[in-house]
Amino acid sequence: MNKSQLFLIMTGLVFILVAPKNSETKQTSNEKLEVGFSKGDATPKIGNKPVYIAGFGHNRKAEGVSDPIFIRAMVLKTEGKKYAFVSADLIGLFKEQVDDIRKELKDFENVMFSCTHSHEGPDTLGLWGQTPFQSGTDPDYLLYLQKIAVSTIREAAKNLTECDTEIAAISIPELLHDGRPPIVKMDELLSLKFNNTNTKTALGIVLFWHCHPETLGSGNKKLSSDFVGYTVKEIMKQTQAEAIVFTGAVGGLMTSLKVSIKNDQGQNLNDGTYEKTERYGQLLANASLNSLRKAKAINLTPIVVRKKEILLPVDNPIYRLAKQMGVFKREIIDWDLQLNKHASLNQREEKHPAAKTEVSVISLGELGIGCIPGEIYPELLLGKVATKPEKEADYQDAPTEYDWFQKWKMPYKTVIGLANDEIGYILPKKQWDEKPPFAYGSKSAPYGEINSLGPDTAFLIANAFKELLFE
Ligand SMILES: [Zn+2]
């Protein structure tokens, strides 16, 4: 996602991995774990109504389909309870839409619905219509999408099979470009492998990777999952197992654009081409499969889910305008000052608009997953927010957000971004830089703030994780 349009708001889902901090991995006995996979084709029909492609400029009407828009689901079952994990080839979904899907799945202990943040799929947020003042979302398609999501999750639950599990991690910074200083990448690819307990054959491979799927660029006119579809295809080809990619910490900005990718003849492949997109997808698949050759057994039980709804102030004037224009279809409510009084927060008037979102943590035995409702900057997770802001930054006295991810002691941990919501970028207040002069010698405002709810978003999200994990 590049500068361009003001309204190109909301983006990104995140999975973060950090290698085990200590080797005292508990060898508790595994409760029986079952896994099931499924995918549903949610490609919009191209015909009577325009299908606007999300992620870059306005009025990018789809002229065809390059590869299907899939909703991929994994269901885990242990101790009689089912947990769904979904990754959709979409730019994002608002919490209201996720809650509608959950209403149909009340027999599940938890449904975690995330999007890959593909910049080549249909507009599901409303921000990429014909003009900035018209929604790009087709309400009929959203209903169709919900139906496919529900049936795909139910289908995955029908495929439940007893499994053993393995995990592997590999650092691949060469497959990421960081578009904004400071350069901090979440460059560890985490892979989980599920094997049939009885036959030992692979049932499915799950990847957690932290990159915007936008290799096809702003000129593409065909619906696509971008590199994600090619990654899945390659893994399925080599292993005959199902595959799912979850998108992680993509803020700040993690992209496949400008990543140098060569073909077999050593020639550079250009951004915006199918050749580069396919090759990138294959390289990611190969990195995962190579790392899994040295996989370690992991216990993914017991499963514990903790979640919390929070309010975030909507400070972004563009979001407020978009809401007024009916472009931005999410509920806006009054921020309750009583609940959110904190010395570090900016003061706001009564009745300040706010959005309700959800943060959650899922513990799968030895693996902890933080579910983040937007696109978080990796520095907030890796403990790499600079102690002192750059001298041009807007908030010189900004507090450092609570370092919940580094403090979370788990043998393995990761994050999923765009999980159960898409609130846009979540950036350190110390890096907030809307007013000139700009940091790092930049002549123009850095990209990110314009697609964020406001400068206190990261602080409030970090506090919510702190409460879920430590209080
Ligand atoms: Zn994005």
Short mmCIF file of N, CA and C in Angstrom, two decimals, residues 227-293:
data_model
loop_
_atom_site.label_atom_id
_atom_site.label_comp_id
_atom_site.label_asym_id
_atom_site.label_seq_id
_atom_site.Cartn_x
_atom_site.Cartn_y
_atom_site.Cartn_z
N PHE A 227 0.63 -13.16 -3.59
CA PHE A 227 1.59 -14.27 -3.45
C PHE A 227 1.05 -15.42 -2.60
N VAL A 228 0.05 -15.12 -1.77
CA VAL A 228 -0.45 -16.13 -0.82
C VAL A 228 -0.94 -17.39 -1.54
N GLY A 229 -1.70 -17.19 -2.62
CA GLY A 229 -2.22 -18.32 -3.37
C GLY A 229 -1.10 -19.18 -3.95
N TYR A 230 -0.03 -18.53 -4.40
CA TYR A 230 1.10 -19.28 -4.96
C TYR A 230 1.85 -20.05 -3.87
N THR A 231 1.92 -19.46 -2.69
CA THR A 231 2.57 -20.16 -1.58
C THR A 231 1.80 -21.42 -1.23
N VAL A 232 0.49 -21.27 -1.11
CA VAL A 232 -0.36 -22.42 -0.77
C VAL A 232 -0.25 -23.51 -1.83
N LYS A 233 -0.31 -23.07 -3.10
CA LYS A 233 -0.24 -24.02 -4.21
C LYS A 233 1.07 -24.83 -4.17
N GLU A 234 2.15 -24.14 -3.93
CA GLU A 234 3.46 -24.79 -3.91
C GLU A 234 3.56 -25.80 -2.76
N ILE A 235 3.07 -25.41 -1.60
CA ILE A 235 3.12 -26.32 -0.45
C ILE A 235 2.26 -27.54 -0.72
N MET A 236 1.08 -27.32 -1.28
CA MET A 236 0.20 -28.45 -1.58
C MET A 236 0.83 -29.37 -2.62
N LYS A 237 1.50 -28.77 -3.60
CA LYS A 237 2.14 -29.56 -4.65
C LYS A 237 3.24 -30.45 -4.06
N GLN A 238 4.02 -29.87 -3.16
CA GLN A 238 5.17 -30.63 -2.64
C GLN A 238 4.80 -31.60 -1.52
N THR A 239 3.70 -31.34 -0.81
CA THR A 239 3.41 -32.17 0.37
C THR A 239 2.06 -32.88 0.31
N GLN A 240 1.21 -32.50 -0.62
CA GLN A 240 -0.18 -32.99 -0.70
C GLN A 240 -0.97 -32.66 0.57
N ALA A 241 -0.45 -31.74 1.38
CA ALA A 241 -1.16 -31.31 2.59
C ALA A 241 -1.87 -29.98 2.31
N GLU A 242 -2.84 -29.65 3.14
CA GLU A 242 -3.47 -28.34 3.06
C GLU A 242 -2.48 -27.29 3.54
N ALA A 243 -2.72 -26.05 3.18
CA ALA A 243 -1.83 -24.97 3.66
C ALA A 243 -2.66 -23.72 3.92
N ILE A 244 -2.26 -22.99 4.94
CA ILE A 244 -2.89 -21.71 5.27
C ILE A 244 -1.79 -20.72 5.63
N VAL A 245 -1.93 -19.50 5.10
CA VAL A 245 -0.99 -18.43 5.47
C VAL A 245 -1.74 -17.40 6.32
N PHE A 246 -1.22 -17.13 7.50
CA PHE A 246 -1.76 -16.05 8.31
C PHE A 246 -0.81 -14.86 8.22
N THR A 247 -1.38 -13.68 8.03
CA THR A 247 -0.57 -12.47 7.92
C THR A 247 -0.38 -11.86 9.30
N GLY A 248 0.85 -11.41 9.56
CA GLY A 248 1.18 -10.94 10.90
C GLY A 248 1.35 -9.44 11.04
N ALA A 249 2.53 -9.05 11.52
CA ALA A 249 2.82 -7.63 11.82
C ALA A 249 3.28 -6.93 10.55
N VAL A 250 2.33 -6.30 9.85
CA VAL A 250 2.67 -5.73 8.54
C VAL A 250 2.76 -4.20 8.54
N GLY A 251 2.62 -3.59 9.73
CA GLY A 251 2.71 -2.13 9.77
C GLY A 251 4.13 -1.66 9.57
N GLY A 252 4.22 -0.42 9.16
CA GLY A 252 5.52 0.22 9.25
C GLY A 252 6.50 0.36 8.12
N LEU A 253 6.45 -0.19 6.99
CA LEU A 253 5.42 -0.96 6.34
C LEU A 253 6.07 -2.13 5.64
N MET A 254 5.57 -3.33 5.94
CA MET A 254 6.19 -4.56 5.45
C MET A 254 5.57 -4.95 4.12
N THR A 255 6.39 -5.01 3.09
CA THR A 255 5.84 -5.24 1.75
C THR A 255 6.73 -6.16 0.91
N SER A 256 6.08 -6.78 -0.08
CA SER A 256 6.80 -7.58 -1.06
C SER A 256 7.28 -6.69 -2.22
N LEU A 257 6.70 -5.49 -2.34
CA LEU A 257 7.17 -4.56 -3.38
C LEU A 257 8.60 -4.14 -3.05
N LYS A 258 9.38 -3.94 -4.07
CA LYS A 258 10.80 -3.55 -3.94
C LYS A 258 11.69 -4.66 -3.40
N VAL A 259 11.14 -5.83 -3.11
CA VAL A 259 11.98 -6.97 -2.73
C VAL A 259 12.57 -7.51 -4.03
N SER A 260 13.89 -7.71 -4.02
CA SER A 260 14.55 -8.19 -5.24
C SER A 260 14.33 -9.69 -5.39
N ILE A 261 13.65 -10.05 -6.48
CA ILE A 261 13.35 -11.46 -6.76
C ILE A 261 13.82 -11.76 -8.19
N LYS A 262 14.55 -12.85 -8.32
CA LYS A 262 15.08 -13.21 -9.65
C LYS A 262 14.46 -14.51 -10.14
N ASN A 263 14.42 -14.67 -11.45
CA ASN A 263 13.95 -15.94 -12.00
C ASN A 263 15.13 -16.92 -12.11
N ASP A 264 14.88 -18.10 -12.67
CA ASP A 264 15.92 -19.14 -12.73
C ASP A 264 17.11 -18.70 -13.58
N GLN A 265 16.85 -17.77 -14.50
CA GLN A 265 17.95 -17.27 -15.35
C GLN A 265 18.70 -16.11 -14.70
N GLY A 266 18.34 -15.78 -13.48
CA GLY A 266 19.03 -14.71 -12.77
C GLY A 266 18.55 -13.31 -13.12
N GLN A 267 17.44 -13.23 -13.88
CA GLN A 267 16.93 -11.91 -14.24
C GLN A 267 15.99 -11.39 -13.16
N ASN A 268 16.09 -10.08 -12.92
CA ASN A 268 15.21 -9.46 -11.93
C ASN A 268 13.76 -9.48 -12.41
N LEU A 269 12.86 -9.83 -11.51
CA LEU A 269 11.43 -9.80 -11.85
C LEU A 269 10.82 -8.52 -11.31
N ASN A 270 9.99 -7.89 -12.13
CA ASN A 270 9.45 -6.57 -11.76
C ASN A 270 8.22 -6.67 -10.88
N ASP A 271 8.07 -5.64 -10.02
CA ASP A 271 6.83 -5.47 -9.27
C ASP A 271 5.68 -5.38 -10.26
N GLY A 272 4.52 -5.85 -9.82
CA GLY A 272 3.34 -5.73 -10.68
C GLY A 272 3.22 -6.83 -11.71
N THR A 273 4.10 -7.85 -11.65
CA THR A 273 4.01 -8.93 -12.63
C THR A 273 3.61 -10.24 -11.94
N TYR A 274 2.95 -11.10 -12.73
CA TYR A 274 2.60 -12.43 -12.21
C TYR A 274 3.86 -13.25 -11.96
N GLU A 275 4.88 -13.03 -12.77
CA GLU A 275 6.13 -13.80 -12.60
C GLU A 275 6.73 -13.55 -11.22
N LYS A 276 6.80 -12.29 -10.83
CA LYS A 276 7.38 -11.99 -9.52
C LYS A 276 6.49 -12.52 -8.40
N THR A 277 5.19 -12.32 -8.57
CA THR A 277 4.24 -12.74 -7.52
C THR A 277 4.33 -14.25 -7.30
N GLU A 278 4.36 -15.00 -8.39
CA GLU A 278 4.44 -16.46 -8.29
C GLU A 278 5.77 -16.89 -7.65
N ARG A 279 6.84 -16.26 -8.10
CA ARG A 279 8.17 -16.62 -7.59
C ARG A 279 8.28 -16.30 -6.10
N TYR A 280 7.77 -15.15 -5.71
CA TYR A 280 7.79 -14.77 -4.29
C TYR A 280 7.02 -15.82 -3.48
N GLY A 281 5.85 -16.19 -3.97
CA GLY A 281 5.04 -17.20 -3.27
C GLY A 281 5.78 -18.52 -3.13
N GLN A 282 6.46 -18.92 -4.19
CA GLN A 282 7.21 -20.18 -4.15
C GLN A 282 8.38 -20.09 -3.18
N LEU A 283 9.06 -18.96 -3.18
CA LEU A 283 10.21 -18.80 -2.26
C LEU A 283 9.75 -18.89 -0.80
N LEU A 284 8.60 -18.31 -0.52
CA LEU A 284 8.06 -18.37 0.85
C LEU A 284 7.71 -19.82 1.21
N ALA A 285 7.09 -20.52 0.27
CA ALA A 285 6.74 -21.94 0.50
C ALA A 285 8.00 -22.76 0.74
N ASN A 286 9.01 -22.53 -0.07
CA ASN A 286 10.25 -23.31 0.07
C ASN A 286 10.95 -23.01 1.39
N ALA A 287 10.91 -21.74 1.81
CA ALA A 287 11.53 -21.39 3.10
C ALA A 287 10.83 -22.14 4.23
N SER A 288 9.51 -22.21 4.15
CA SER A 288 8.74 -22.92 5.18
C SER A 288 9.09 -24.41 5.16
N LEU A 289 9.07 -25.01 3.99
CA LEU A 289 9.32 -26.46 3.90
C LEU A 289 10.76 -26.80 4.30
N ASN A 290 11.70 -25.95 3.92
CA ASN A 290 13.10 -26.18 4.34
C ASN A 290 13.22 -26.12 5.85
N SER A 291 12.59 -25.13 6.46
CA SER A 291 12.69 -25.00 7.92
C SER A 291 12.04 -26.21 8.60
N LEU A 292 10.99 -26.72 8.01
CA LEU A 292 10.28 -27.86 8.64
C LEU A 292 11.09 -29.16 8.59
N ARG A 293 12.15 -29.19 7.78
CA ARG A 293 13.01 -30.38 7.80
C ARG A 293 13.68 -30.55 9.15
#
